[in-house]
Amino acid sequence: MSSNVNINLNKNIILAVTGGIAAYKSAVLVRRLKDYGFHVRVVMTKGAQAFITPLTFQALSSNAVHTTLLDPEAEAGMGHIELARWADLLLVAPASCDVLAKFAQGLADDLLSTIYLATKAPVWVAPAMNQQMWAAKATQRNLQTLIDDGVHVIIPDSGEQACGDVGRGRMPEPEALAAQVFEFFKTQERIQTQQFGLLAGKKVTITAGPTREAIDPVRYISNHSTGKMGFALASACYAAGAEVTLISGPVSLATPYGVARRNVTSAQQMLDESMQMLADGCDIFIATAAVADYRVAEIAPHKIKKAGDELEIALVKNPDIVATIAQQEKRPFMVGFAAETQNVEEYANGKLIAKKLDMIACNDVSRQDIGFGADENAMTVFFAKKYGFNQRDLEKASKLKIGEQLVEAMSDALSTKN
Ligand code: C5P
């Protein structure tokens, strides 16, 4: 966690803990949420109390813990309706199979299921369970129902599980969850303030992250892109009122709130998804992905065995995604990115013309403090000649701030075009 700590957004969170071994992580989650200045009240199901005691959460949240529905004393304090009204977010972490089924069916036989039905606040669930239970048809069916009902489902991580299995079902780490909650409220705040409206009603597609080009079943060619700039830009576009889809290569970032995400691996898959988005309707296409320029001519069907001192692998050129989209008849407003180490203006303008872009954002990757993997960036934006705009220098700032300035630049260009 970084400079965000202690920014008090004055928001109330009900952290609901249900029965599962991941409940131990929820204790740390209370701390991390409080680090961000959130007010936290904990609700525990009966199952949760078999794993961890209410006293732990009482001490960590500095509030009484809520466990029962029909206890007159508890209801006299803060009853289920008051709790439901108090919350700005109901976060269920960990969410057991049982609670997902209850929510999906609308049962109301305990405190948590009653609050779920009674609250107007957004509801997030972070399922955590054995990988087989996660994969079970009934669980997936219930999750789909919850998604259709507007619940935000945080997909569990893959890895080793407490039961010894390996697979999907681990609750994300408390730091990552708290950061997502914070980002959600920050986005809401931006929507309510200056940014909203600049891209209202626009459909935006963003490519992000690296691509992976397979060599054989276990090896691949890739690069160091982390996807941070594309993800931050997606968040800024959403806050500006756009409908955003991220086409992401393999990265370890949480999907920004409000953004639809399609995961891909190779450049060809990224192009296929991009063409699909174009067919579905796209007003702005932003290419932040670090697409591998070449792929292996023929992927070996089996692991290549160590042999002589040298190994030659033939490579063929990958399609240029942004240039391909720009050539289409119904082309969207096209934004490219460029990373250069010298002659930034000349190379950027060259790409702008060659790839038929409307706008290109360029960073000088010879600088150590910005670019790949960093949280900050500094960029220069160039526009196609027809807009008659001078270049814009965006001073070093967080990638989110840079994203907001890029949104302004796009909006300015779009309004001159219309
Ligand atoms: O030519 P260069 O790779 O420097 O161009 C960078 C821009 O082109 C970025 O916007 C990148 O996402 C996009 N690009 C692409 N498909 C490729 C290569 C680059 O969309 N195969």
PDB file of C-alpha atoms in Angstrom, residues 257-367:
ATOM      1  CA  TYR A 257     -14.316  -1.715 -11.190  1.00  0.00           C
ATOM      2  CA  GLY A 258     -16.989  -1.361 -13.853  1.00  0.00           C
ATOM      3  CA  VAL A 259     -14.778  -2.674 -16.654  1.00  0.00           C
ATOM      4  CA  ALA A 260     -15.458  -5.813 -18.714  1.00  0.00           C
ATOM      5  CA  ARG A 261     -12.399  -7.970 -19.263  1.00  0.00           C
ATOM      6  CA  ARG A 262     -11.463 -10.528 -21.897  1.00  0.00           C
ATOM      7  CA  ASN A 263      -8.297 -12.502 -21.268  1.00  0.00           C
ATOM      8  CA  VAL A 264      -6.087 -13.545 -24.146  1.00  0.00           C
ATOM      9  CA  THR A 265      -2.641 -15.058 -24.468  1.00  0.00           C
ATOM     10  CA  SER A 266      -1.239 -14.570 -27.981  1.00  0.00           C
ATOM     11  CA  ALA A 267      -1.211 -11.623 -30.401  1.00  0.00           C
ATOM     12  CA  GLN A 268      -3.510 -13.498 -32.770  1.00  0.00           C
ATOM     13  CA  GLN A 269      -6.065 -14.012 -29.970  1.00  0.00           C
ATOM     14  CA  MET A 270      -5.774 -10.312 -29.064  1.00  0.00           C
ATOM     15  CA  LEU A 271      -6.480  -9.386 -32.682  1.00  0.00           C
ATOM     16  CA  ASP A 272      -9.448 -11.798 -32.872  1.00  0.00           C
ATOM     17  CA  GLU A 273     -11.001 -10.319 -29.704  1.00  0.00           C
ATOM     18  CA  SER A 274     -10.339  -6.780 -30.989  1.00  0.00           C
ATOM     19  CA  MET A 275     -12.105  -7.546 -34.271  1.00  0.00           C
ATOM     20  CA  GLN A 276     -15.001  -8.981 -32.285  1.00  0.00           C
ATOM     21  CA  MET A 277     -15.258  -5.785 -30.238  1.00  0.00           C
ATOM     22  CA  LEU A 278     -15.225  -3.772 -33.453  1.00  0.00           C
ATOM     23  CA  ALA A 279     -18.079  -5.887 -34.823  1.00  0.00           C
ATOM     24  CA  ASP A 280     -20.010  -5.345 -31.566  1.00  0.00           C
ATOM     25  CA  GLY A 281     -19.562  -1.569 -31.842  1.00  0.00           C
ATOM     26  CA  CYS A 282     -16.549   0.443 -30.716  1.00  0.00           C
ATOM     27  CA  ASP A 283     -16.080   4.236 -30.714  1.00  0.00           C
ATOM     28  CA  ILE A 284     -12.556   4.437 -29.312  1.00  0.00           C
ATOM     29  CA  PHE A 285      -9.807   1.834 -29.629  1.00  0.00           C
ATOM     30  CA  ILE A 286      -6.779   2.271 -27.374  1.00  0.00           C
ATOM     31  CA  ALA A 287      -3.742   0.044 -27.889  1.00  0.00           C
ATOM     32  CA  THR A 288      -1.565  -0.009 -24.785  1.00  0.00           C
ATOM     33  CA  ALA A 289      -0.563  -3.670 -25.152  1.00  0.00           C
ATOM     34  CA  ALA A 290       3.066  -4.594 -25.677  1.00  0.00           C
ATOM     35  CA  VAL A 291       2.337  -7.035 -28.469  1.00  0.00           C
ATOM     36  CA  ALA A 292       5.137  -9.453 -29.353  1.00  0.00           C
ATOM     37  CA  ASP A 293       6.349  -8.421 -32.802  1.00  0.00           C
ATOM     38  CA  TYR A 294       7.119 -12.001 -33.794  1.00  0.00           C
ATOM     39  CA  ARG A 295       5.768 -15.439 -33.014  1.00  0.00           C
ATOM     40  CA  VAL A 296       7.253 -18.872 -33.507  1.00  0.00           C
ATOM     41  CA  ALA A 297       6.650 -20.123 -37.053  1.00  0.00           C
ATOM     42  CA  GLU A 298       5.714 -23.607 -35.896  1.00  0.00           C
ATOM     43  CA  ILE A 299       4.920 -24.358 -32.262  1.00  0.00           C
ATOM     44  CA  ALA A 300       6.592 -27.656 -31.297  1.00  0.00           C
ATOM     45  CA  PRO A 301       3.935 -30.198 -30.249  1.00  0.00           C
ATOM     46  CA  HIS A 302       6.237 -31.578 -27.513  1.00  0.00           C
ATOM     47  CA  LYS A 303       8.775 -30.019 -25.171  1.00  0.00           C
ATOM     48  CA  ILE A 304      11.950 -29.255 -27.137  1.00  0.00           C
ATOM     49  CA  LYS A 305      14.784 -31.358 -25.728  1.00  0.00           C
ATOM     50  CA  LYS A 306      18.178 -29.930 -24.831  1.00  0.00           C
ATOM     51  CA  ALA A 307      20.597 -30.894 -27.597  1.00  0.00           C
ATOM     52  CA  GLY A 308      23.554 -29.021 -29.172  1.00  0.00           C
ATOM     53  CA  ASP A 309      25.029 -25.661 -28.029  1.00  0.00           C
ATOM     54  CA  GLU A 310      22.797 -23.706 -30.313  1.00  0.00           C
ATOM     55  CA  LEU A 311      19.119 -23.805 -31.108  1.00  0.00           C
ATOM     56  CA  GLU A 312      17.471 -21.980 -33.944  1.00  0.00           C
ATOM     57  CA  ILE A 313      13.830 -21.076 -33.815  1.00  0.00           C
ATOM     58  CA  ALA A 314      12.244 -19.513 -36.872  1.00  0.00           C
ATOM     59  CA  LEU A 315       9.978 -16.533 -36.139  1.00  0.00           C
ATOM     60  CA  VAL A 316       7.299 -14.925 -38.275  1.00  0.00           C
ATOM     61  CA  LYS A 317       5.807 -11.456 -37.964  1.00  0.00           C
ATOM     62  CA  ASN A 318       2.683 -11.009 -35.842  1.00  0.00           C
ATOM     63  CA  PRO A 319      -0.212  -8.940 -37.165  1.00  0.00           C
ATOM     64  CA  ASP A 320      -0.147  -5.280 -36.109  1.00  0.00           C
ATOM     65  CA  ILE A 321      -3.398  -5.080 -34.132  1.00  0.00           C
ATOM     66  CA  VAL A 322      -3.835  -1.319 -33.959  1.00  0.00           C
ATOM     67  CA  ALA A 323      -2.930  -0.863 -37.656  1.00  0.00           C
ATOM     68  CA  THR A 324      -5.334  -3.634 -38.671  1.00  0.00           C
ATOM     69  CA  ILE A 325      -8.224  -2.047 -36.766  1.00  0.00           C
ATOM     70  CA  ALA A 326      -7.365   1.392 -38.198  1.00  0.00           C
ATOM     71  CA  GLN A 327      -7.669   0.000 -41.726  1.00  0.00           C
ATOM     72  CA  GLN A 328     -11.235  -1.183 -41.250  1.00  0.00           C
ATOM     73  CA  GLU A 329     -14.004   0.649 -43.005  1.00  0.00           C
ATOM     74  CA  LYS A 330     -15.915   1.584 -39.828  1.00  0.00           C
ATOM     75  CA  ARG A 331     -12.847   2.596 -37.868  1.00  0.00           C
ATOM     76  CA  PRO A 332     -13.091   3.931 -34.327  1.00  0.00           C
ATOM     77  CA  PHE A 333     -11.056   6.839 -32.955  1.00  0.00           C
ATOM     78  CA  MET A 334      -7.622   5.223 -32.743  1.00  0.00           C
ATOM     79  CA  VAL A 335      -5.119   5.757 -29.939  1.00  0.00           C
ATOM     80  CA  GLY A 336      -1.670   4.169 -29.952  1.00  0.00           C
ATOM     81  CA  PHE A 337       1.166   4.071 -27.482  1.00  0.00           C
ATOM     82  CA  ALA A 338       4.861   4.155 -28.200  1.00  0.00           C
ATOM     83  CA  ALA A 339       7.893   3.546 -26.065  1.00  0.00           C
ATOM     84  CA  GLU A 340      11.003   5.197 -27.440  1.00  0.00           C
ATOM     85  CA  THR A 341      14.527   5.763 -26.193  1.00  0.00           C
ATOM     86  CA  GLN A 342      15.483   8.582 -28.610  1.00  0.00           C
ATOM     87  CA  ASN A 343      14.018  10.972 -31.238  1.00  0.00           C
ATOM     88  CA  VAL A 344      10.674  10.646 -29.483  1.00  0.00           C
ATOM     89  CA  GLU A 345       8.796  13.195 -31.617  1.00  0.00           C
ATOM     90  CA  GLU A 346      10.048  11.895 -34.952  1.00  0.00           C
ATOM     91  CA  TYR A 347       9.358   8.222 -34.207  1.00  0.00           C
ATOM     92  CA  ALA A 348       5.980   8.926 -32.598  1.00  0.00           C
ATOM     93  CA  ASN A 349       4.781  10.963 -35.572  1.00  0.00           C
ATOM     94  CA  GLY A 350       6.102   8.272 -37.912  1.00  0.00           C
ATOM     95  CA  LYS A 351       3.950   5.650 -36.137  1.00  0.00           C
ATOM     96  CA  LEU A 352       0.965   7.974 -36.032  1.00  0.00           C
ATOM     97  CA  ILE A 353       1.036   8.199 -39.822  1.00  0.00           C
ATOM     98  CA  ALA A 354       2.101   4.627 -40.612  1.00  0.00           C
ATOM     99  CA  LYS A 355      -0.570   3.077 -38.380  1.00  0.00           C
ATOM    100  CA  LYS A 356      -3.246   5.674 -39.310  1.00  0.00           C
ATOM    101  CA  LEU A 357      -3.818   6.743 -35.707  1.00  0.00           C
ATOM    102  CA  ASP A 358      -5.699   9.777 -34.412  1.00  0.00           C
ATOM    103  CA  MET A 359      -3.530  10.144 -31.343  1.00  0.00           C
ATOM    104  CA  ILE A 360      -0.372   8.609 -29.942  1.00  0.00           C
ATOM    105  CA  ALA A 361       0.957   8.736 -26.377  1.00  0.00           C
ATOM    106  CA  CYS A 362       4.659   8.312 -26.143  1.00  0.00           C
ATOM    107  CA  ASN A 363       6.996   7.693 -23.246  1.00  0.00           C
ATOM    108  CA  ASP A 364      10.742   7.875 -23.072  1.00  0.00           C
ATOM    109  CA  VAL A 365      11.715   4.459 -21.734  1.00  0.00           C
ATOM    110  CA  SER A 366      15.354   5.486 -21.379  1.00  0.00           C
ATOM    111  CA  ARG A 367      14.160   7.098 -18.115  1.00  0.00           C
TER     112      ARG A 367
END
